[in-house]
Amino acid sequence: MAPSSRGTAFPTLRTPAGDLPADAPAWNPQRPSAMPHHRYRSAHERIALPLTDRTWPSRRLERAPLWVPVDLRDGNQALAEPMDTERKRRMFDLQVTMGFKEIEVGYPSASQTDFDFVRHLAASDAVPDDVTVSVFTAARQDLIDRTVASVEGLPRVLVHLYTATAPTWRDVVLGRSRAEVHALIHEAATHLLRRAEERPHAGIRFEFSPEVFNLTEPDFVLEICNSLSELWQASPDRPVVHNLPATVEIATPNVYADQIEYMDRHLARREAVILSVHPHNDRGTGVACAELAVLAGAQRVEGCLFGNGERTGNVDLVTLALNLYAQGVNPMIDFSDIDAVRDVVEHCNRLPVHPRHPYGGDLVHTAFSGTHQDAISKGMAHHAELAAERGVPAGQAPWAVPYLPIDPEDIGRTYEEVIRINSQSGKGGIAHLLRAHHGLDLPKTMRPDFSATVQQVTDATGEELSHKDLWELFRTTYLAPALDGPVTLASWTATEPAPGRHLFSCVLRVGDREHVCQGSGNGPLSAFADALNAVGVTVDVLGYAEHSTATGPGSPAVAYAECRVDDAVRWGAGWDTSVLTASVHAVLAAVNRSGRVSV
């Protein structure tokens, strides 16, 4: 029993206390735990891996494979509440709109709901002429008959036949030898062929999945797939799909890639075979498995939008496609409104998409960290400058912004969500939001001062601040003191009676008393500082900046002044359509923030 740093016990945990491995370096004091790892075998002990001269590691992903969403079948059967026809239709329509050209729509022999949905598609005009509908069936004659009946009237159909082929499944689930499993599959495939030949104008093509391919002997998979290619008379104009699933992930992604490259090299009638993969995510590496499989020769990928599926899920098509996009490859699918896609998927699945989900989560483009925010802010400013130099819109300029692999606007996100402020945030992010939403370009030397103020608030509340909250905090901290402090201006005028000689005449209200004062200097602000001496306030203007907050006549100006008031250094700001008024208010705000004025 190991106590935590808070003194709370975890009675079910046992701190690893085994002997240090003999070859453990001094810098690694980890000890073996008591968990029974000996119960499990590595993939290399469970399956033959005949490929030794792999070539996939030196290849590049340069084009998108054929994407096949299986949300309506594999994803649907993993839901606690499977989709009804309304939800299925909404998902199907989304996938058609996004550009998918082959969609697995159900397992029509498994439920009346799935059968009815396929019939709904056949009876409606929902399926465009260039979209192939895929239906799934086990290798049983009665289920095949039911499946073929469901697709009557659909112009382009792929019937997806499957049977588990791995040794554990053959022995434990099916109770059949290799030869018997092959015979079962061949008999079912022959029956499917006969049923398709009864409908010569239906355009039925065939797909086969040796379920748990990644745990099946490679020679056995080749034996089955090659026999089906021959049986189904695979040809380049009527290719057969051989889909090789990592039904249960059991190895690192390179092992799956080796298996796929082996099949790519040895499949018969290769030019008449579409080599497909269907990775699951049991090890959390489904995306990597799919990417390496495509490098290894796969031409088609089955998966689900946002990765829904049994256990840890199917491979995630959103991540896969946008990973390609981030490498400059056209994904062939439209993700320009990722939130609309997510909304439909969440509605249909009745499952939320994780806020940190790649590309699609609420927080995936968001930076709270100060260093990240500063880099993003500078990167976006540089991007805008680069676009202007090239004379192209920002949305067409090459993208190179730190921490953002793609431009959020490309997938329908706004920059508001990129930088958000909490206790972890820094001056760069704060300055970016004030500039983007309120036209304030804080001087760099002022940013640490305001950042400290923001930090105090976020530490005290533990809450996030919006850009509106930041503006209000800036206003109360730097602008309001000029109008609501111990020293205010009842009236004032500034003149330049001679070049380089400025006069500032004013009525200063200090507490309840008014003082008529005048000062002179080489500029309006130095003259104002001289006038303040009359009420015992010594001011030196150390730094000053000003700018317009918008374009066009009458746009407000903002001025920033860093002042030493006696021995206190403070920033103040002013906001007015008159730059001079804004600058005078900035100095007065700094005076009132100093705490050095006696009333």
Coordinates of C-alpha atoms in Angstrom, one line a residue:
M1 CA 0.0 0.0 0.0
A2 CA 1.6 3.2 -1.2
P3 CA 0.5 6.6 0.3
S4 CA 0.1 9.5 -2.2
S5 CA 1.7 12.9 -1.8
R6 CA -1.5 14.0 -0.2
G7 CA -1.4 11.2 2.4
T8 CA -4.3 9.3 0.9
A9 CA -3.9 5.5 0.6
F10 CA -4.6 3.5 -2.5
P11 CA -5.2 0.0 -1.0
T12 CA -5.6 -1.8 -4.3
L13 CA -2.2 -0.7 -5.7
R14 CA 1.1 -2.3 -5.0
T15 CA 4.2 -0.3 -5.6
P16 CA 6.5 -2.3 -7.9
A17 CA 9.2 -3.9 -5.8
G18 CA 10.8 -6.6 -7.9
D19 CA 14.5 -6.9 -8.4
L20 CA 16.1 -4.3 -10.7
P21 CA 16.9 -5.8 -14.1
A22 CA 20.5 -6.7 -14.3
D23 CA 21.0 -4.5 -17.4
A24 CA 19.1 -1.5 -15.9
P25 CA 21.1 1.7 -16.2
A26 CA 21.7 3.8 -13.1
W27 CA 19.3 6.5 -14.3
N28 CA 16.4 4.2 -14.5
P29 CA 15.3 2.8 -11.1
Q30 CA 12.0 1.3 -12.3
R31 CA 11.3 -2.1 -10.8
P32 CA 9.1 -4.9 -12.1
S33 CA 5.5 -4.9 -10.9
A34 CA 3.6 -7.9 -9.7
M35 CA 1.1 -7.8 -12.6
P36 CA 1.0 -11.2 -14.4
H37 CA 2.5 -10.1 -17.7
H38 CA 3.7 -13.7 -18.4
R39 CA 0.1 -14.6 -19.3
Y40 CA 0.5 -12.8 -22.7
R41 CA 2.5 -13.5 -25.8
S42 CA 4.0 -11.0 -28.2
A43 CA 2.7 -10.9 -31.7
H44 CA 5.9 -12.4 -33.0
E45 CA 5.2 -15.5 -31.0
R46 CA 1.6 -15.7 -32.1
I47 CA 1.8 -15.3 -35.9
A48 CA 4.4 -15.9 -38.7
L49 CA 5.8 -12.7 -40.2
P50 CA 7.4 -13.8 -43.4
L51 CA 8.4 -10.4 -44.7
T52 CA 12.1 -9.5 -44.2
D53 CA 12.8 -7.1 -47.1
R54 CA 10.1 -4.5 -46.4
T55 CA 10.1 -1.4 -48.6
W56 CA 7.2 0.6 -47.0
P57 CA 9.4 2.6 -44.6
S58 CA 10.9 4.5 -47.5
R59 CA 7.6 5.4 -49.2
R60 CA 5.5 8.6 -48.8
L61 CA 1.8 9.2 -48.6
E62 CA 1.1 11.3 -51.6
R63 CA -2.6 10.6 -52.3
A64 CA -5.7 9.7 -50.4
P65 CA -6.9 6.1 -50.5
L66 CA -10.6 5.3 -51.1
W67 CA -12.3 6.1 -47.8
V68 CA -15.2 3.9 -46.8
P69 CA -17.1 4.9 -43.7
V70 CA -18.6 2.0 -41.7
D71 CA -20.5 4.2 -39.1
L72 CA -23.8 2.7 -40.3
R73 CA -22.7 -0.9 -39.8
D74 CA -19.6 -1.5 -37.6
G75 CA -20.0 1.8 -35.8
N76 CA -23.7 1.2 -35.3
Q77 CA -23.3 -2.2 -33.8
A78 CA -21.1 -0.7 -31.2
L79 CA -23.7 1.7 -29.9
A80 CA -25.7 1.1 -26.7
E81 CA -28.6 2.6 -28.6
P82 CA -28.3 1.7 -32.3
M83 CA -29.5 4.2 -34.8
D84 CA -33.0 4.2 -36.1
T85 CA -33.9 5.0 -39.7
E86 CA -34.0 8.8 -39.1
R87 CA -30.5 8.8 -37.6
K88 CA -29.1 6.4 -40.2
R89 CA -30.5 8.6 -43.0
R90 CA -29.0 11.7 -41.5
M91 CA -25.6 10.0 -41.2
F92 CA -25.8 8.7 -44.8
D93 CA -26.7 12.1 -46.2
L94 CA -23.8 13.7 -44.3
Q95 CA -21.4 11.2 -45.8
V96 CA -22.7 11.7 -49.3
T97 CA -22.4 15.5 -48.9
M98 CA -18.8 15.1 -47.7
G99 CA -17.9 13.2 -50.8
F100 CA -17.7 9.6 -49.8
K101 CA -18.2 7.4 -52.8
E102 CA -18.6 4.0 -51.1
I103 CA -20.6 3.7 -47.9
E104 CA -21.3 0.6 -45.8
V105 CA -24.9 1.1 -44.8
G106 CA -25.7 -1.9 -42.7
Y107 CA -25.9 -5.5 -41.8
P108 CA -29.4 -6.2 -43.2
S109 CA -29.5 -9.9 -42.1
A110 CA -28.8 -8.9 -38.5
S111 CA -31.8 -6.8 -37.7
Q112 CA -35.1 -5.6 -39.2
T113 CA -34.0 -2.0 -38.7
D114 CA -30.9 -2.5 -40.8
F115 CA -32.9 -4.4 -43.5
D116 CA -35.5 -1.7 -43.6
F117 CA -32.9 1.1 -43.9
V118 CA -31.4 -0.6 -47.0
R119 CA -34.8 -0.9 -48.5
H120 CA -35.4 2.8 -47.6
L121 CA -32.4 3.7 -49.6
A122 CA -33.5 1.5 -52.5
A123 CA -36.9 3.1 -52.6
S124 CA -35.7 6.7 -52.3
D125 CA -33.5 8.9 -54.4
A126 CA -30.9 9.1 -51.6
V127 CA -28.1 7.3 -53.4
P128 CA -26.3 9.3 -56.1
D129 CA -25.4 7.4 -59.3
D130 CA -21.7 7.5 -58.4
V131 CA -22.1 6.1 -54.8
T132 CA -21.7 2.4 -54.1
V133 CA -23.7 1.0 -51.2
S134 CA -22.0 -1.7 -49.3
V135 CA -23.8 -4.3 -47.2
F136 CA -22.3 -6.8 -44.7
T137 CA -23.1 -10.5 -44.2
A138 CA -21.6 -13.5 -42.5
A139 CA -20.8 -16.6 -44.7
R140 CA -24.1 -18.3 -44.3
Q141 CA -26.5 -19.0 -47.1
D142 CA -29.7 -17.8 -45.3
L143 CA -28.0 -14.6 -44.3
I144 CA -26.6 -14.1 -47.8
D145 CA -30.2 -14.5 -49.2
R146 CA -31.5 -11.9 -46.9
T147 CA -28.7 -9.6 -47.7
V148 CA -29.2 -9.9 -51.5
A149 CA -33.0 -9.4 -51.1
S150 CA -32.3 -6.1 -49.2
V151 CA -30.4 -4.5 -52.1
E152 CA -32.9 -5.1 -54.8
G153 CA -33.2 -1.9 -56.9
L154 CA -29.9 -0.4 -55.8
P155 CA -27.7 0.4 -58.9
R156 CA -24.2 -0.1 -57.4
V157 CA -23.8 -2.6 -54.6
L158 CA -20.9 -4.2 -52.8
V159 CA -21.7 -7.3 -50.8
H160 CA -19.2 -7.7 -48.0
L161 CA -18.7 -11.3 -46.9
Y162 CA -16.8 -12.2 -43.8
T163 CA -15.6 -15.1 -41.7
A164 CA -13.1 -15.3 -38.8
T165 CA -10.0 -17.1 -39.9
A166 CA -7.5 -16.8 -37.0
P167 CA -6.5 -20.0 -35.1
T168 CA -8.1 -19.0 -31.8
W169 CA -11.4 -18.2 -33.5
R170 CA -11.2 -21.4 -35.6
D171 CA -10.6 -23.5 -32.5
V172 CA -12.7 -21.8 -29.9
V173 CA -15.5 -20.1 -31.8
L174 CA -16.0 -22.1 -35.0
G175 CA -14.6 -25.5 -34.0
R176 CA -13.3 -26.1 -37.5
S177 CA -9.9 -26.9 -39.1
R178 CA -8.2 -24.7 -41.7
A179 CA -9.6 -26.8 -44.5
E180 CA -13.1 -26.7 -43.1
V181 CA -13.0 -23.0 -42.6
H182 CA -11.8 -22.5 -46.2
A183 CA -14.5 -24.8 -47.5
L184 CA -17.2 -22.9 -45.5
I185 CA -16.0 -19.6 -47.0
H186 CA -15.8 -21.0 -50.6
E187 CA -19.3 -22.5 -50.3
A188 CA -20.7 -19.2 -49.1
A189 CA -18.9 -17.2 -51.8
T190 CA -20.2 -19.6 -54.4
H191 CA -23.8 -19.1 -53.2
L192 CA -23.3 -15.4 -53.2
L193 CA -22.0 -15.5 -56.8
R194 CA -25.0 -17.5 -57.9
R195 CA -27.4 -15.1 -56.3
A196 CA -25.6 -12.2 -58.0
E197 CA -25.8 -13.9 -61.3
E198 CA -29.5 -14.0 -61.0
R199 CA -29.4 -10.2 -61.1
P200 CA -27.0 -9.5 -63.9
H201 CA -28.1 -5.8 -64.2
A202 CA -27.7 -5.1 -60.4
G203 CA -24.1 -4.3 -60.6
I204 CA -23.2 -6.4 -57.6
R205 CA -19.5 -6.6 -56.7
F206 CA -17.8 -8.6 -53.9
E207 CA -15.7 -8.0 -50.9
F208 CA -14.2 -10.5 -48.5
S209 CA -12.8 -10.0 -45.0
P210 CA -10.8 -12.7 -43.3
E211 CA -11.8 -11.4 -39.8
V212 CA -8.8 -11.2 -37.4
F213 CA -6.5 -11.2 -40.5
N214 CA -3.7 -9.9 -38.3
L215 CA -3.7 -13.0 -36.2
T216 CA -4.2 -15.4 -39.2
E217 CA -1.4 -17.4 -40.9
P218 CA -0.4 -15.4 -44.0
D219 CA -0.3 -18.4 -46.2
F220 CA -3.9 -19.3 -45.2
V221 CA -5.1 -15.8 -46.0
L222 CA -3.5 -15.9 -49.4
E223 CA -5.0 -19.3 -50.0
I224 CA -8.5 -18.1 -49.3
C225 CA -8.2 -14.7 -51.0
N226 CA -6.7 -16.1 -54.2
S227 CA -9.3 -18.8 -54.4
L228 CA -12.1 -16.1 -54.1
S229 CA -10.5 -13.9 -56.7
E230 CA -10.6 -16.8 -59.1
L231 CA -14.1 -17.8 -58.1
W232 CA -15.5 -14.3 -58.5
Q233 CA -13.5 -13.8 -61.7
A234 CA -11.8 -10.7 -60.5
S235 CA -10.8 -8.3 -63.3
P236 CA -9.6 -4.7 -63.5
D237 CA -13.0 -3.6 -64.7
R238 CA -14.8 -5.6 -62.0
P239 CA -12.3 -5.8 -59.1
V240 CA -12.7 -7.8 -56.0
V241 CA -12.1 -6.1 -52.6
H242 CA -10.0 -8.1 -50.2
N243 CA -10.3 -6.3 -46.8
L244 CA -7.7 -7.3 -44.2
P245 CA -8.8 -6.2 -40.8
A246 CA -6.7 -5.7 -37.7
T247 CA -9.9 -6.8 -35.9
V248 CA -8.2 -6.7 -32.5
E249 CA -4.9 -4.8 -32.4
I250 CA -2.2 -7.0 -31.0
A251 CA 1.1 -5.5 -32.3
T252 CA 2.9 -2.3 -33.1
P253 CA 1.8 -0.7 -36.4
N254 CA 5.0 -1.8 -38.3
V255 CA 3.9 -5.4 -37.9
Y256 CA 0.6 -4.7 -39.5
A257 CA 2.4 -2.8 -42.3
D258 CA 4.7 -5.9 -42.9
Q259 CA 1.6 -8.1 -43.1
I260 CA -0.1 -5.8 -45.6
E261 CA 3.1 -5.5 -47.8
Y262 CA 3.4 -9.3 -47.9
M263 CA -0.2 -9.6 -49.1
D264 CA 0.3 -6.7 -51.6
R265 CA 3.2 -8.6 -53.1
H266 CA 1.7 -12.1 -53.2
L267 CA -2.0 -11.7 -54.0
A268 CA -2.9 -13.3 -57.3
R269 CA -4.7 -11.1 -59.9
R270 CA -3.2 -8.1 -58.1
E271 CA -4.4 -5.6 -60.7
A272 CA -7.9 -6.9 -60.2
V273 CA -7.9 -6.7 -56.4
I274 CA -8.6 -3.6 -54.3
L275 CA -6.5 -4.1 -51.2
S276 CA -8.4 -2.7 -48.2
V277 CA -7.7 -2.4 -44.5
H278 CA -9.9 -2.1 -41.5
P279 CA -7.9 -1.3 -38.3
H280 CA -9.4 -1.2 -34.9
N281 CA -7.8 0.8 -32.0
D282 CA -7.3 -1.6 -29.2
R283 CA -3.7 -0.4 -28.6
G284 CA -4.5 3.2 -29.4
T285 CA -2.6 3.0 -32.7
G286 CA -5.4 2.5 -35.2
V287 CA -4.5 5.6 -37.1
A288 CA -0.8 4.7 -37.3
C289 CA -1.7 1.2 -38.5
A290 CA -3.9 2.6 -41.3
E291 CA -1.2 5.1 -42.4
L292 CA 1.5 2.5 -42.5
A293 CA -0.8 0.0 -44.2
V294 CA -1.4 2.5 -47.0
L295 CA 2.4 3.0 -47.3
A296 CA 2.6 -0.8 -47.6
G297 CA 0.1 -1.0 -50.5
A298 CA -3.4 -0.7 -49.2
Q299 CA -5.7 1.3 -51.6
R300 CA -8.8 1.5 -49.4
V301 CA -9.5 2.2 -45.7
E302 CA -12.6 1.4 -43.8
G303 CA -13.3 3.3 -40.6
C304 CA -15.7 5.6 -38.8
L305 CA -16.0 9.4 -38.5
F306 CA -14.3 10.3 -35.2
G307 CA -13.4 6.6 -34.6
N308 CA -16.6 5.2 -33.0
G309 CA -16.5 1.4 -32.8
E310 CA -16.4 -1.6 -30.6
R311 CA -14.1 -1.6 -27.6
T312 CA -11.7 1.3 -28.2
G313 CA -13.2 2.0 -31.6
N314 CA -12.6 1.7 -35.3
V315 CA -9.9 3.7 -37.1
D316 CA -10.8 7.4 -37.2
L317 CA -11.4 8.7 -40.8
V318 CA -11.4 12.3 -39.7
T319 CA -8.0 12.1 -38.3
L320 CA -6.6 10.1 -41.2
A321 CA -7.9 12.4 -43.8
L322 CA -6.9 15.6 -42.1
N323 CA -3.5 14.2 -41.4
L324 CA -3.0 13.9 -45.1
Y325 CA -4.4 17.5 -45.5
A326 CA -1.8 18.8 -43.1
Q327 CA 0.9 17.3 -45.4
G328 CA -0.4 19.1 -48.4
V329 CA -2.4 16.1 -49.8
N330 CA -6.0 16.6 -50.9
P331 CA -8.1 14.4 -48.7
M332 CA -10.8 14.0 -51.4
I333 CA -13.4 14.6 -48.6
D334 CA -14.8 17.9 -47.5
F335 CA -14.1 18.9 -43.9
S336 CA -14.6 22.6 -44.3
D337 CA -17.2 22.7 -41.6
I338 CA -15.9 20.3 -39.0
D339 CA -18.4 21.3 -36.4
A340 CA -21.3 20.5 -38.7
V341 CA -19.8 17.1 -39.2
R342 CA -19.3 16.6 -35.5
D343 CA -22.9 17.7 -34.6
V344 CA -24.4 15.1 -36.9
V345 CA -22.1 12.3 -35.7
E346 CA -22.9 13.2 -32.0
H347 CA -26.6 13.3 -32.8
C348 CA -26.6 9.9 -34.6
N349 CA -24.3 8.1 -32.2
R350 CA -25.6 9.8 -29.0
L351 CA -21.9 9.9 -28.0
P352 CA -19.8 13.1 -27.4
V353 CA -16.7 13.8 -29.4
H354 CA -13.8 14.3 -26.9
P355 CA -12.8 18.0 -26.5
R356 CA -9.2 17.0 -27.3
H357 CA -10.0 14.9 -30.3
P358 CA -7.6 15.6 -33.2
Y359 CA -8.9 18.4 -35.4
G360 CA -12.6 18.1 -34.3
G361 CA -12.6 18.6 -30.5
D362 CA -13.7 21.8 -28.9
L363 CA -10.2 22.5 -27.4
V364 CA -8.0 21.0 -30.1
H365 CA -7.0 24.4 -31.6
T366 CA -6.9 26.2 -28.2
A367 CA -3.8 27.4 -26.4
F368 CA -3.9 28.3 -22.7
S369 CA -0.2 28.2 -22.1
G370 CA 1.6 31.6 -22.3
T371 CA 4.5 30.4 -24.3
H372 CA 2.2 28.7 -26.8
Q373 CA 0.0 31.8 -27.1
D374 CA 2.9 34.1 -27.7
A375 CA 4.2 31.9 -30.5
I376 CA 0.8 31.5 -32.1
S377 CA 0.2 35.3 -31.9
K378 CA 3.5 36.1 -33.5
G379 CA 3.0 33.3 -36.1
M380 CA -0.4 34.7 -37.1
A381 CA 0.9 38.2 -37.4
H382 CA 3.7 36.9 -39.6
H383 CA 1.3 34.9 -41.7
A384 CA -0.8 38.1 -42.3
E385 CA 2.3 40.0 -43.3
L386 CA 3.4 37.2 -45.7
A387 CA 0.0 37.1 -47.3
A388 CA 0.0 40.9 -47.8
E389 CA 3.5 40.7 -49.3
R390 CA 2.4 38.1 -51.8
G391 CA -0.9 39.9 -52.6
V392 CA -3.1 37.0 -51.7
P393 CA -5.8 36.5 -49.1
A394 CA -4.6 35.1 -45.8
G395 CA -6.7 31.9 -46.5
Q396 CA -4.6 31.2 -49.6
A397 CA -1.1 31.9 -48.2
P398 CA 1.2 29.1 -47.2
W399 CA 0.6 28.1 -43.6
A400 CA 3.4 28.1 -41.1
V401 CA 2.1 29.1 -37.6
P402 CA 3.6 27.5 -34.5
Y403 CA 1.5 24.9 -32.7
L404 CA -1.2 24.9 -35.3
P405 CA -0.6 22.1 -37.9
I406 CA -3.5 23.5 -40.1
D407 CA -5.3 26.8 -40.3
P408 CA -8.4 26.4 -38.1
E409 CA -10.4 28.5 -40.6
D410 CA -9.9 25.8 -43.2
I411 CA -12.2 23.5 -41.2
G412 CA -14.6 26.2 -40.2
R413 CA -13.2 27.2 -36.9
T414 CA -12.6 30.8 -35.7
Y415 CA -9.5 32.3 -34.2
E416 CA -11.5 33.2 -31.1
E417 CA -11.0 29.6 -29.8
V418 CA -7.3 29.5 -30.6
I419 CA -6.1 31.6 -27.7
R420 CA -8.0 31.5 -24.4
I421 CA -7.0 33.0 -21.1
N422 CA -6.7 31.3 -17.7
S423 CA -4.1 31.2 -15.0
Q424 CA -1.7 29.4 -17.3
S425 CA -1.8 32.1 -20.0
G426 CA 0.8 34.7 -20.8
K427 CA 1.2 38.2 -22.0
G428 CA 1.4 37.3 -25.7
G429 CA -2.1 35.6 -25.7
I430 CA -3.6 38.5 -23.7
A431 CA -2.2 41.1 -26.1
H432 CA -3.4 39.0 -29.1
L433 CA -7.0 38.9 -27.9
L434 CA -7.1 42.6 -27.1
R435 CA -5.7 43.4 -30.5
A436 CA -8.0 41.0 -32.4
H437 CA -11.2 42.0 -30.7
H438 CA -10.8 45.5 -29.4
G439 CA -8.1 47.1 -31.6
L440 CA -5.6 47.5 -28.7
D441 CA -1.9 47.0 -29.5
L442 CA -0.3 47.1 -26.1
P443 CA 3.3 48.2 -26.1
K444 CA 5.6 45.3 -25.4
T445 CA 6.9 46.9 -22.2
M446 CA 3.3 47.3 -20.9
R447 CA 2.3 43.7 -21.5
P448 CA 4.0 42.2 -18.4
D449 CA 2.2 44.8 -16.3
F450 CA -1.3 43.9 -17.6
S451 CA -0.4 40.2 -17.6
A452 CA 0.3 40.3 -13.9
T453 CA -3.1 41.9 -13.3
V454 CA -4.8 39.2 -15.3
Q455 CA -2.9 36.6 -13.4
Q456 CA -4.1 37.9 -10.1
V457 CA -7.7 37.6 -11.3
T458 CA -7.4 34.1 -12.8
D459 CA -5.5 32.8 -9.8
A460 CA -8.1 34.2 -7.4
T461 CA -11.1 32.9 -9.4
G462 CA -9.8 29.8 -11.1
E463 CA -11.9 30.8 -14.1
E464 CA -11.2 31.5 -17.8
L465 CA -11.5 35.1 -19.0
S466 CA -13.1 36.0 -22.3
H467 CA -11.9 38.7 -24.6
K468 CA -14.8 40.8 -23.2
D469 CA -13.5 40.2 -19.7
L470 CA -10.0 41.2 -20.7
W471 CA -11.4 44.5 -22.1
E472 CA -13.3 45.3 -19.0
L473 CA -10.3 44.5 -16.8
F474 CA -8.1 46.7 -19.0
R475 CA -10.7 49.5 -18.9
T476 CA -11.0 49.5 -15.1
T477 CA -7.2 49.1 -14.6
Y478 CA -5.8 51.7 -17.0
L479 CA -8.6 53.9 -18.5
A480 CA -11.1 54.5 -15.6
P481 CA -8.5 56.0 -13.2
A482 CA -8.1 59.1 -15.4
L483 CA -11.8 59.9 -14.9
D484 CA -12.4 58.5 -11.4
G485 CA -9.2 59.0 -9.4
P486 CA -8.0 61.4 -6.7
V487 CA -6.8 63.9 -9.4
T488 CA -9.1 64.8 -12.2
L489 CA -9.3 67.5 -14.9
A490 CA -12.2 69.9 -14.6
S491 CA -11.1 71.7 -17.7
W492 CA -7.9 72.2 -19.7
T493 CA -6.4 73.7 -22.9
A494 CA -3.1 73.0 -24.6
T495 CA -1.4 75.6 -26.9
E496 CA 1.8 76.1 -28.7
P497 CA 2.6 79.9 -28.6
A498 CA 6.0 79.3 -30.2
P499 CA 7.5 76.4 -32.1
G500 CA 8.7 73.9 -29.6
R501 CA 7.2 75.7 -26.6
H502 CA 3.9 74.3 -25.3
L503 CA 1.6 75.6 -22.6
F504 CA -0.9 73.5 -20.6
S505 CA -3.6 75.4 -18.7
C506 CA -6.0 73.5 -16.5
V507 CA -8.3 73.3 -13.5
L508 CA -7.2 70.3 -11.4
R509 CA -9.6 68.8 -8.9
V510 CA -7.8 67.2 -6.1
G511 CA -10.3 65.6 -3.7
D512 CA -12.9 68.4 -3.0
R513 CA -10.6 71.3 -4.0
E514 CA -10.0 72.8 -7.4
H515 CA -6.6 74.3 -8.4
V516 CA -5.9 76.6 -11.4
C517 CA -2.6 75.4 -12.8
Q518 CA -0.3 76.1 -15.7
G519 CA 2.8 74.4 -17.0
S520 CA 5.2 74.6 -19.9
G521 CA 7.4 72.1 -21.8
N522 CA 8.7 71.0 -25.1
G523 CA 5.5 69.1 -25.8
P524 CA 1.9 68.9 -24.4
L525 CA 2.6 66.0 -22.1
S526 CA 5.7 67.6 -20.6
A527 CA 3.7 70.8 -20.1
F528 CA 1.0 68.8 -18.4
A529 CA 3.5 67.2 -16.1
D530 CA 4.9 70.6 -15.2
A531 CA 1.3 71.8 -14.4
L532 CA 0.9 68.8 -12.0
N533 CA 3.9 70.0 -10.0
A534 CA 1.6 72.8 -8.8
V535 CA -0.4 70.3 -6.7
G536 CA 2.7 68.5 -5.5
V537 CA 2.8 65.7 -8.1
T538 CA 6.2 65.0 -9.7
V539 CA 5.8 63.1 -13.0
D540 CA 8.3 61.9 -15.5
V541 CA 6.9 60.3 -18.7
L542 CA 9.2 57.3 -19.4
G543 CA 7.5 55.8 -22.3
Y544 CA 4.6 56.6 -24.7
A545 CA 2.7 55.0 -27.5
E546 CA -0.5 55.7 -29.4
H547 CA -2.5 54.3 -32.3
S548 CA -5.9 54.3 -33.9
T549 CA -8.2 51.5 -32.9
A550 CA -9.9 51.3 -36.3
T551 CA -9.9 52.8 -39.7
G552 CA -11.8 55.8 -41.0
P553 CA -12.4 59.3 -39.7
G554 CA -13.7 59.6 -36.1
S555 CA -12.1 56.3 -35.1
P556 CA -11.1 56.2 -31.4
A557 CA -7.4 56.5 -30.6
V558 CA -5.7 54.9 -27.6
A559 CA -2.6 56.2 -25.9
Y560 CA -0.4 54.4 -23.4
A561 CA 1.9 56.2 -21.0
E562 CA 4.5 54.8 -18.6
C563 CA 5.2 57.4 -15.9
R564 CA 7.4 57.7 -12.8
V565 CA 5.3 59.4 -10.1
D566 CA 7.7 60.2 -7.2
D567 CA 9.4 56.8 -6.9
A568 CA 6.5 54.6 -8.3
V569 CA 6.4 53.6 -12.0
R570 CA 2.9 53.0 -13.4
W571 CA 1.2 52.6 -16.7
G572 CA -1.9 54.5 -17.7
A573 CA -4.1 54.6 -20.8
G574 CA -6.5 56.9 -22.5
W575 CA -9.2 56.4 -25.1
D576 CA -10.7 59.2 -27.1
T577 CA -11.4 60.4 -30.7
S578 CA -8.7 63.0 -29.9
V579 CA -5.2 61.7 -29.7
L580 CA -4.2 64.6 -27.5
T581 CA -7.1 63.9 -25.1
A582 CA -6.2 60.2 -25.0
S583 CA -2.6 61.0 -24.2
V584 CA -3.4 63.4 -21.4
H585 CA -5.8 60.9 -19.9
A586 CA -3.1 58.2 -20.1
V587 CA -0.7 60.3 -18.0
L588 CA -3.4 61.2 -15.5
A589 CA -4.4 57.5 -15.2
A590 CA -0.8 56.6 -14.4
V591 CA -0.7 59.4 -11.7
N592 CA -3.9 58.1 -10.1
R593 CA -2.7 54.5 -10.2
S594 CA 0.6 55.5 -8.4
G595 CA -0.9 55.9 -5.0
R596 CA 1.4 58.9 -4.4
V597 CA -1.3 61.6 -4.5
S598 CA -2.4 63.0 -1.1
V599 CA -6.0 64.3 -1.0

